[in-house]
PDB file of C-alpha atoms in Angstrom:
ATOM      1  CA  MET A   1      43.364 115.358-301.408  1.00 46.00           C
ATOM      2  CA  SER A   2      46.041 117.537-299.686  1.00 43.00           C
ATOM      3  CA  THR A   3      47.339 120.762-301.151  1.00 45.00           C
ATOM      4  CA  PRO A   4      50.859 122.324-301.107  1.00 45.00           C
ATOM      5  CA  HIS A   5      49.618 125.053-298.714  1.00 47.00           C
ATOM      6  CA  ALA A   6      48.293 122.473-296.247  1.00 45.00           C
ATOM      7  CA  GLY A   7      51.692 120.675-296.247  1.00 45.00           C
ATOM      8  CA  ARG A   8      53.509 123.979-295.512  1.00 45.00           C
ATOM      9  CA  ARG A   9      51.101 124.723-292.624  1.00 45.00           C
ATOM     10  CA  ALA A  10      51.794 121.274-291.100  1.00 43.00           C
ATOM     11  CA  ARG A  11      55.556 121.811-291.294  1.00 47.00           C
ATOM     12  CA  ARG A  12      55.302 125.267-289.665  1.00 47.00           C
ATOM     13  CA  GLY A  13      53.301 123.765-286.735  1.00 49.00           C
ATOM     14  CA  THR A  14      55.861 121.022-285.927  1.00 52.00           C
ATOM     15  CA  LEU A  15      58.791 121.730-283.549  1.00 47.00           C
ATOM     16  CA  PRO A  16      62.139 120.122-284.327  1.00 54.00           C
ATOM     17  CA  ALA A  17      63.104 117.241-282.006  1.00 52.00           C
ATOM     18  CA  GLY A  18      66.027 119.208-280.541  1.00 52.00           C
ATOM     19  CA  LEU A  19      63.755 122.058-279.425  1.00 44.00           C
ATOM     20  CA  LEU A  20      61.344 119.576-277.856  1.00 43.00           C
ATOM     21  CA  LEU A  21      64.194 117.994-275.843  1.00 43.00           C
ATOM     22  CA  ALA A  22      65.459 121.388-274.684  1.00 45.00           C
ATOM     23  CA  ALA A  23      61.976 122.442-273.609  1.00 44.00           C
ATOM     24  CA  ALA A  24      61.525 119.220-271.626  1.00 46.00           C
ATOM     25  CA  THR A  25      64.868 119.741-269.883  1.00 47.00           C
ATOM     26  CA  VAL A  26      63.988 123.303-268.891  1.00 42.00           C
ATOM     27  CA  TRP A  27      60.604 122.162-267.569  1.00 47.00           C
ATOM     28  CA  ALA A  28      62.189 119.365-265.509  1.00 46.00           C
ATOM     29  CA  GLY A  29      64.710 121.775-263.985  1.00 47.00           C
ATOM     30  CA  THR A  30      61.964 124.259-263.143  1.00 47.00           C
ATOM     31  CA  ALA A  31      59.881 121.542-261.512  1.00 47.00           C
ATOM     32  CA  ALA A  32      62.857 120.348-259.438  1.00 47.00           C
ATOM     33  CA  GLY A  33      63.585 123.888-258.320  1.00 49.00           C
ATOM     34  CA  ALA A  34      59.978 124.401-257.318  1.00 52.00           C
ATOM     35  CA  ALA A  35      60.240 121.396-255.002  1.00 54.00           C
ATOM     36  CA  GLY A  36      63.010 123.165-253.070  1.00 58.00           C
ATOM     37  CA  PRO A  37      66.431 121.933-251.898  1.00 63.00           C
ATOM     38  CA  ALA A  38      66.878 118.508-250.278  1.00 60.00           C
ATOM     39  CA  ALA A  39      66.023 118.375-246.595  1.00 62.00           C
ATOM     40  CA  PRO A  40      69.111 118.665-244.342  1.00 64.00           C
ATOM     41  CA  ALA A  41      70.299 115.610-242.454  1.00 63.00           C
ATOM     42  CA  PRO A  42      68.782 115.341-238.982  1.00 72.00           C
ATOM     43  CA  PRO A  43      71.024 116.680-236.205  1.00 82.00           C
ATOM     44  CA  CYS A  44      73.336 114.194-234.482  1.00 93.00           C
ATOM     45  CA  THR A  45      72.379 114.412-230.811  1.00 93.00           C
ATOM     46  CA  ALA A  46      73.485 111.079-229.279  1.00 94.00           C
ATOM     47  CA  GLY A  47      75.271 111.473-225.966  1.00 96.00           C
ATOM     48  CA  THR A  48      78.576 110.040-224.768  1.00 97.00           C
ATOM     49  CA  GLY A  49      78.658 106.256-225.018  1.00 98.00           C
ATOM     50  CA  PRO A  50      80.530 103.681-222.900  1.00 97.00           C
ATOM     51  CA  TYR A  51      83.016 103.099-225.726  1.00 98.00           C
ATOM     52  CA  GLN A  52      83.594 106.760-226.548  1.00 98.00           C
ATOM     53  CA  TRP A  53      87.370 106.603-226.019  1.00 98.00           C
ATOM     54  CA  GLN A  54      87.742 103.514-228.224  1.00 98.00           C
ATOM     55  CA  LEU A  55      85.716 105.052-231.067  1.00 98.00           C
ATOM     56  CA  GLU A  56      87.617 108.335-230.831  1.00 98.00           C
ATOM     57  CA  ALA A  57      90.919 106.447-231.006  1.00 98.00           C
ATOM     58  CA  TYR A  58      89.896 104.269-233.954  1.00 98.00           C
ATOM     59  CA  LEU A  59      88.413 107.163-235.944  1.00 98.00           C
ATOM     60  CA  LYS A  60      91.368 109.438-235.073  1.00 98.00           C
ATOM     61  CA  LEU A  61      89.168 111.993-233.335  1.00 98.00           C
ATOM     62  CA  PRO A  62      90.321 114.214-230.459  1.00 97.00           C
ATOM     63  CA  GLN A  63      90.384 111.866-227.448  1.00 96.00           C
ATOM     64  CA  ASP A  64      88.610 113.442-224.530  1.00 97.00           C
ATOM     65  CA  GLY A  65      85.968 110.789-223.845  1.00 97.00           C
ATOM     66  CA  ARG A  66      83.169 113.289-224.394  1.00 97.00           C
ATOM     67  CA  GLN A  67      80.757 113.304-227.298  1.00 98.00           C
ATOM     68  CA  SER A  68      80.765 116.318-229.607  1.00 97.00           C
ATOM     69  CA  VAL A  69      78.716 117.013-232.713  1.00 96.00           C
ATOM     70  CA  ALA A  70      81.767 116.183-234.852  1.00 97.00           C
ATOM     71  CA  ASP A  71      82.311 112.919-232.925  1.00 98.00           C
ATOM     72  CA  CYS A  72      78.647 112.005-233.308  1.00 98.00           C
ATOM     73  CA  ARG A  73      78.719 112.554-237.059  1.00 97.00           C
ATOM     74  CA  ALA A  74      81.950 110.578-237.506  1.00 98.00           C
ATOM     75  CA  ILE A  75      80.641 107.649-235.439  1.00 98.00           C
ATOM     76  CA  ALA A  76      77.321 107.663-237.325  1.00 98.00           C
ATOM     77  CA  ALA A  77      79.208 107.568-240.642  1.00 98.00           C
ATOM     78  CA  PHE A  78      81.237 104.572-239.389  1.00 98.00           C
ATOM     79  CA  GLN A  79      78.035 102.845-238.285  1.00 98.00           C
ATOM     80  CA  ARG A  80      76.537 103.278-241.745  1.00 97.00           C
ATOM     81  CA  ARG A  81      79.662 101.835-243.393  1.00 97.00           C
ATOM     82  CA  GLU A  82      79.620  98.816-241.085  1.00 96.00           C
ATOM     83  CA  HIS A  83      75.806  98.359-241.182  1.00 95.00           C
ATOM     84  CA  VAL A  84      75.376  98.994-237.458  1.00 96.00           C
ATOM     85  CA  THR A  85      71.831  99.979-236.538  1.00 93.00           C
ATOM     86  CA  PRO A  86      70.708 102.406-235.411  1.00 95.00           C
ATOM     87  CA  ALA A  87      73.346 104.632-237.046  1.00 97.00           C
ATOM     88  CA  ASN A  88      72.792 107.408-234.524  1.00 97.00           C
ATOM     89  CA  GLY A  89      76.381 108.192-233.505  1.00 98.00           C
ATOM     90  CA  TYR A  90      76.195 106.522-230.078  1.00 98.00           C
ATOM     91  CA  ALA A  91      79.358 104.629-229.088  1.00 98.00           C
ATOM     92  CA  GLY A  92      77.680 101.519-227.653  1.00 97.00           C
ATOM     93  CA  LEU A  93      78.758  97.888-227.482  1.00 96.00           C
ATOM     94  CA  ALA A  94      77.544  96.929-230.987  1.00 96.00           C
ATOM     95  CA  THR A  95      79.555  99.784-232.483  1.00 98.00           C
ATOM     96  CA  TYR A  96      82.681  98.884-230.497  1.00 97.00           C
ATOM     97  CA  ARG A  97      82.352  95.274-231.652  1.00 97.00           C
ATOM     98  CA  ALA A  98      82.171  96.550-235.226  1.00 97.00           C
ATOM     99  CA  VAL A  99      85.474  98.327-234.575  1.00 98.00           C
ATOM    100  CA  LEU A 100      87.064  95.016-233.520  1.00 98.00           C
ATOM    101  CA  VAL A 101      85.882  93.412-236.767  1.00 98.00           C
ATOM    102  CA  ALA A 102      87.180  96.340-238.835  1.00 98.00           C
ATOM    103  CA  GLN A 103      90.565  96.279-237.075  1.00 97.00           C
ATOM    104  CA  ALA A 104      90.950  92.539-237.678  1.00 98.00           C
ATOM    105  CA  ARG A 105      89.698  92.523-241.246  1.00 96.00           C
ATOM    106  CA  ARG A 106      93.082  92.773-242.952  1.00 95.00           C
ATOM    107  CA  ASN A 107      94.576  89.840-241.037  1.00 95.00           C
ATOM    108  CA  PRO A 108      92.609  88.423-238.095  1.00 97.00           C
ATOM    109  CA  ASN A 109      95.302  85.800-237.442  1.00 95.00           C
ATOM    110  CA  ALA A 110      98.216  88.244-237.306  1.00 95.00           C
ATOM    111  CA  SER A 111      99.259  86.854-233.911  1.00 94.00           C
ATOM    112  CA  GLY A 112      99.286  83.289-235.247  1.00 94.00           C
ATOM    113  CA  ALA A 113      97.081  82.150-232.356  1.00 97.00           C
ATOM    114  CA  CYS A 114      94.958  79.944-234.613  1.00 97.00           C
ATOM    115  CA  PRO A 115      97.065  77.202-236.228  1.00 95.00           C
ATOM    116  CA  LEU A 116      96.964  75.788-239.727  1.00 95.00           C
ATOM    117  CA  ARG A 117      96.105  72.112-239.623  1.00 96.00           C
ATOM    118  CA  SER A 118      95.439  69.236-241.988  1.00 96.00           C
ATOM    119  CA  ARG A 119      91.828  70.393-242.390  1.00 97.00           C
ATOM    120  CA  ARG A 120      90.020  73.718-242.215  1.00 97.00           C
ATOM    121  CA  VAL A 121      89.896  75.400-238.818  1.00 98.00           C
ATOM    122  CA  ALA A 122      87.110  77.603-237.459  1.00 98.00           C
ATOM    123  CA  CYS A 123      89.050  80.024-235.249  1.00 98.00           C
ATOM    124  CA  VAL A 124      87.147  81.356-232.196  1.00 98.00           C
ATOM    125  CA  ASP A 125      88.898  84.252-230.441  1.00 98.00           C
ATOM    126  CA  LEU A 126      87.105  84.616-227.100  1.00 98.00           C
ATOM    127  CA  THR A 127      88.941  87.805-226.144  1.00 98.00           C
ATOM    128  CA  ARG A 128      87.904  89.740-229.247  1.00 98.00           C
ATOM    129  CA  GLN A 129      84.662  87.764-229.760  1.00 98.00           C
ATOM    130  CA  LEU A 130      85.561  87.048-233.384  1.00 98.00           C
ATOM    131  CA  LEU A 131      85.450  84.012-235.655  1.00 98.00           C
ATOM    132  CA  TRP A 132      87.174  83.304-238.942  1.00 98.00           C
ATOM    133  CA  VAL A 133      88.101  80.188-240.931  1.00 98.00           C
ATOM    134  CA  ASN A 134      91.672  79.196-241.772  1.00 97.00           C
ATOM    135  CA  LYS A 135      92.387  77.106-244.845  1.00 96.00           C
ATOM    136  CA  ALA A 136      93.799  73.589-244.547  1.00 96.00           C
ATOM    137  CA  LYS A 137      97.601  73.463-244.422  1.00 92.00           C
ATOM    138  CA  THR A 138      97.749  71.797-247.854  1.00 90.00           C
ATOM    139  CA  GLN A 139      95.451  74.312-249.555  1.00 90.00           C
ATOM    140  CA  LYS A 140      96.904  77.052-251.709  1.00 89.00           C
ATOM    141  CA  GLY A 141      95.851  80.691-251.639  1.00 88.00           C
ATOM    142  CA  ARG A 142      95.086  83.067-248.817  1.00 89.00           C
ATOM    143  CA  THR A 143      95.077  81.742-245.271  1.00 93.00           C
ATOM    144  CA  VAL A 144      91.722  83.150-244.141  1.00 96.00           C
ATOM    145  CA  LEU A 145      88.828  81.701-246.120  1.00 96.00           C
ATOM    146  CA  TYR A 146      86.021  83.495-244.289  1.00 97.00           C
ATOM    147  CA  GLY A 147      85.649  86.290-241.763  1.00 97.00           C
ATOM    148  CA  PRO A 148      86.351  87.776-239.355  1.00 98.00           C
ATOM    149  CA  VAL A 149      82.764  88.020-238.108  1.00 98.00           C
ATOM    150  CA  PRO A 150      81.361  88.831-234.643  1.00 98.00           C
ATOM    151  CA  VAL A 151      80.235  86.036-232.334  1.00 98.00           C
ATOM    152  CA  ARG A 152      78.707  85.619-228.897  1.00 97.00           C
ATOM    153  CA  THR A 153      80.304  82.925-226.743  1.00 98.00           C
ATOM    154  CA  GLY A 154      79.489  81.445-223.329  1.00 96.00           C
ATOM    155  CA  ARG A 155      78.689  83.641-220.350  1.00 94.00           C
ATOM    156  CA  ALA A 156      80.330  83.375-216.909  1.00 94.00           C
ATOM    157  CA  GLY A 157      79.726  79.893-215.517  1.00 93.00           C
ATOM    158  CA  GLN A 158      78.902  78.514-218.984  1.00 94.00           C
ATOM    159  CA  THR A 159      82.024  79.436-220.914  1.00 96.00           C
ATOM    160  CA  THR A 160      82.846  78.031-224.324  1.00 98.00           C
ATOM    161  CA  ARG A 161      85.474  75.325-223.847  1.00 97.00           C
ATOM    162  CA  THR A 162      88.943  76.244-225.044  1.00 98.00           C
ATOM    163  CA  GLY A 163      91.228  73.951-227.037  1.00 98.00           C
ATOM    164  CA  THR A 164      91.087  72.270-230.418  1.00 98.00           C
ATOM    165  CA  HIS A 165      87.880  70.361-231.144  1.00 98.00           C
ATOM    166  CA  THR A 166      86.453  68.501-234.128  1.00 98.00           C
ATOM    167  CA  ILE A 167      83.051  69.016-235.750  1.00 98.00           C
ATOM    168  CA  TYR A 168      81.314  65.685-235.183  1.00 98.00           C
ATOM    169  CA  TRP A 169      77.680  66.428-236.133  1.00 97.00           C
ATOM    170  CA  LYS A 170      75.761  68.954-238.211  1.00 98.00           C
ATOM    171  CA  HIS A 171      72.016  69.609-237.965  1.00 97.00           C
ATOM    172  CA  LYS A 172      70.565  72.338-240.159  1.00 96.00           C
ATOM    173  CA  ASN A 173      67.289  72.944-238.293  1.00 95.00           C
ATOM    174  CA  HIS A 174      68.289  71.980-234.780  1.00 93.00           C
ATOM    175  CA  VAL A 175      66.330  73.069-231.693  1.00 90.00           C
ATOM    176  CA  SER A 176      67.755  73.009-228.185  1.00 88.00           C
ATOM    177  CA  THR A 177      66.722  70.144-225.892  1.00 85.00           C
ATOM    178  CA  ILE A 178      68.059  72.160-222.917  1.00 82.00           C
ATOM    179  CA  TYR A 179      66.776  75.688-223.519  1.00 80.00           C
ATOM    180  CA  ALA A 180      63.034  75.359-224.197  1.00 77.00           C
ATOM    181  CA  ASN A 181      63.344  74.304-227.832  1.00 80.00           C
ATOM    182  CA  ALA A 182      65.293  77.453-228.719  1.00 89.00           C
ATOM    183  CA  PRO A 183      66.118  77.429-232.445  1.00 94.00           C
ATOM    184  CA  MET A 184      69.753  76.685-233.337  1.00 95.00           C
ATOM    185  CA  PRO A 185      69.830  77.027-237.145  1.00 97.00           C
ATOM    186  CA  TYR A 186      72.835  75.644-239.009  1.00 98.00           C
ATOM    187  CA  ALA A 187      74.183  73.927-235.883  1.00 97.00           C
ATOM    188  CA  GLN A 188      77.640  72.343-236.094  1.00 98.00           C
ATOM    189  CA  PHE A 189      78.540  70.519-232.871  1.00 98.00           C
ATOM    190  CA  PHE A 190      82.173  70.380-231.765  1.00 98.00           C
ATOM    191  CA  ASN A 191      82.276  69.591-228.008  1.00 96.00           C
ATOM    192  CA  GLY A 192      79.462  67.926-226.086  1.00 91.00           C
ATOM    193  CA  GLY A 193      76.405  70.146-226.520  1.00 92.00           C
ATOM    194  CA  GLN A 194      78.427  73.165-227.684  1.00 96.00           C
ATOM    195  CA  ALA A 195      77.998  74.159-231.302  1.00 97.00           C
ATOM    196  CA  LEU A 196      78.501  76.877-233.854  1.00 98.00           C
ATOM    197  CA  HIS A 197      75.005  78.079-234.787  1.00 98.00           C
ATOM    198  CA  GLY A 198      72.845  80.992-235.852  1.00 97.00           C
ATOM    199  CA  HIS A 199      71.105  83.281-233.388  1.00 95.00           C
ATOM    200  CA  ARG A 200      68.116  85.371-234.456  1.00 92.00           C
ATOM    201  CA  GLY A 201      68.472  87.949-231.700  1.00 89.00           C
ATOM    202  CA  SER A 202      71.242  90.377-230.823  1.00 92.00           C
ATOM    203  CA  LEU A 203      74.769  89.055-230.373  1.00 95.00           C
ATOM    204  CA  TYR A 204      75.504  91.779-227.837  1.00 91.00           C
ATOM    205  CA  GLY A 205      73.068  91.191-224.998  1.00 81.00           C
ATOM    206  CA  GLY A 206      72.441  88.782-222.157  1.00 83.00           C
ATOM    207  CA  GLY A 207      76.065  88.483-221.050  1.00 89.00           C
ATOM    208  CA  GLY A 208      76.728  85.633-223.473  1.00 93.00           C
ATOM    209  CA  SER A 209      75.384  82.297-224.641  1.00 95.00           C
ATOM    210  CA  GLY A 210      74.920  79.049-222.742  1.00 93.00           C
ATOM    211  CA  GLY A 211      78.286  77.883-224.102  1.00 95.00           C
ATOM    212  CA  CYS A 212      77.652  77.758-227.845  1.00 97.00           C
ATOM    213  CA  VAL A 213      79.262  80.068-230.373  1.00 98.00           C
ATOM    214  CA  ASN A 214      76.414  82.255-231.644  1.00 97.00           C
ATOM    215  CA  LEU A 215      76.602  83.930-235.050  1.00 98.00           C
ATOM    216  CA  THR A 216      74.142  85.883-237.137  1.00 97.00           C
ATOM    217  CA  VAL A 217      71.985  83.483-239.133  1.00 97.00           C
ATOM    218  CA  THR A 218      73.622  84.711-242.351  1.00 97.00           C
ATOM    219  CA  ASP A 219      77.132  83.984-241.042  1.00 98.00           C
ATOM    220  CA  ALA A 220      76.024  80.618-239.626  1.00 98.00           C
ATOM    221  CA  GLN A 221      74.662  79.610-243.028  1.00 98.00           C
ATOM    222  CA  ARG A 222      77.894  80.561-244.770  1.00 98.00           C
ATOM    223  CA  LEU A 223      79.883  78.639-242.193  1.00 98.00           C
ATOM    224  CA  TRP A 224      77.585  75.646-242.703  1.00 98.00           C
ATOM    225  CA  ASP A 225      78.414  75.681-246.417  1.00 98.00           C
ATOM    226  CA  LEU A 226      82.159  75.989-245.752  1.00 97.00           C
ATOM    227  CA  LEU A 227      82.802  73.407-243.015  1.00 98.00           C
ATOM    228  CA  VAL A 228      82.224  69.652-242.937  1.00 98.00           C
ATOM    229  CA  VAL A 229      82.297  66.942-240.294  1.00 98.00           C
ATOM    230  CA  GLY A 230      85.926  66.375-239.361  1.00 98.00           C
ATOM    231  CA  ASP A 231      86.988  70.018-239.664  1.00 98.00           C
ATOM    232  CA  PHE A 232      88.459  71.666-236.575  1.00 98.00           C
ATOM    233  CA  VAL A 233      87.250  74.361-234.177  1.00 98.00           C
ATOM    234  CA  HIS A 234      90.047  76.082-232.241  1.00 98.00           C
ATOM    235  CA  VAL A 235      88.971  78.167-229.226  1.00 98.00           C
ATOM    236  CA  TRP A 236      91.301  80.347-227.139  1.00 98.00           C
ATOM    237  CA  GLY A 237      91.438  83.498-225.017  1.00 98.00           C
ATOM    238  CA  ARG A 238      88.931  84.713-222.453  1.00 96.00           C
ATOM    239  CA  LYS A 239      85.601  86.402-223.021  1.00 96.00           C
ATOM    240  CA  PRO A 240      85.451  89.815-221.334  1.00 92.00           C
ATOM    241  CA  GLY A 241      83.484  89.546-218.105  1.00 89.00           C
ATOM    242  CA  THR A 242      84.082  85.815-217.541  1.00 88.00           C
TER     243      THR A 242
END
């Protein structure tokens, strides 16, 4: 059986909940302080890249064509925003291509080069190496349904054919019968053996494709879901270097 004195002793030995919370907070702060401040970001040491002038112009940096620490940090921040890897501040081709996407994002069809037609149109701008999808003329809402996204088109001697074409066949897990069974996921054929399809490697190497319009696999899948047989592919311009 308990006694009144035992009850008073129990109450004196118990801390109020507020004091317990305060003590825990102080302990957590002390522990965090003991761990020391966060490590500083690694220095930005990338040298001058081939697209230094273009990056300086787009990011409104002093244009001298020479990399500085401030330039490097600004370019690295842009790379992180646009998911360019590695985000090391080097103004290479992948980063310049990200600039073209960013510049076109508000209205890729500002020039009106890709027409509105009776069905949806996949617009392939060879000069800027961009693709987007225009709505059908009868559809309501915004003109651009998807994109712009980067692409890789045909290299010199195997250029992607210009003009307006029609998607005539789709094959989700296609492999090339010409290029050693190379995978062509989400292939949508529009002119002979030329197709819109995913590419698992870099879009920025090799001088171009064998004539197809290469996209990242993610973009190719989204395009697959958006377009159907009978939709148009409009190709114009000239790929740099062809």
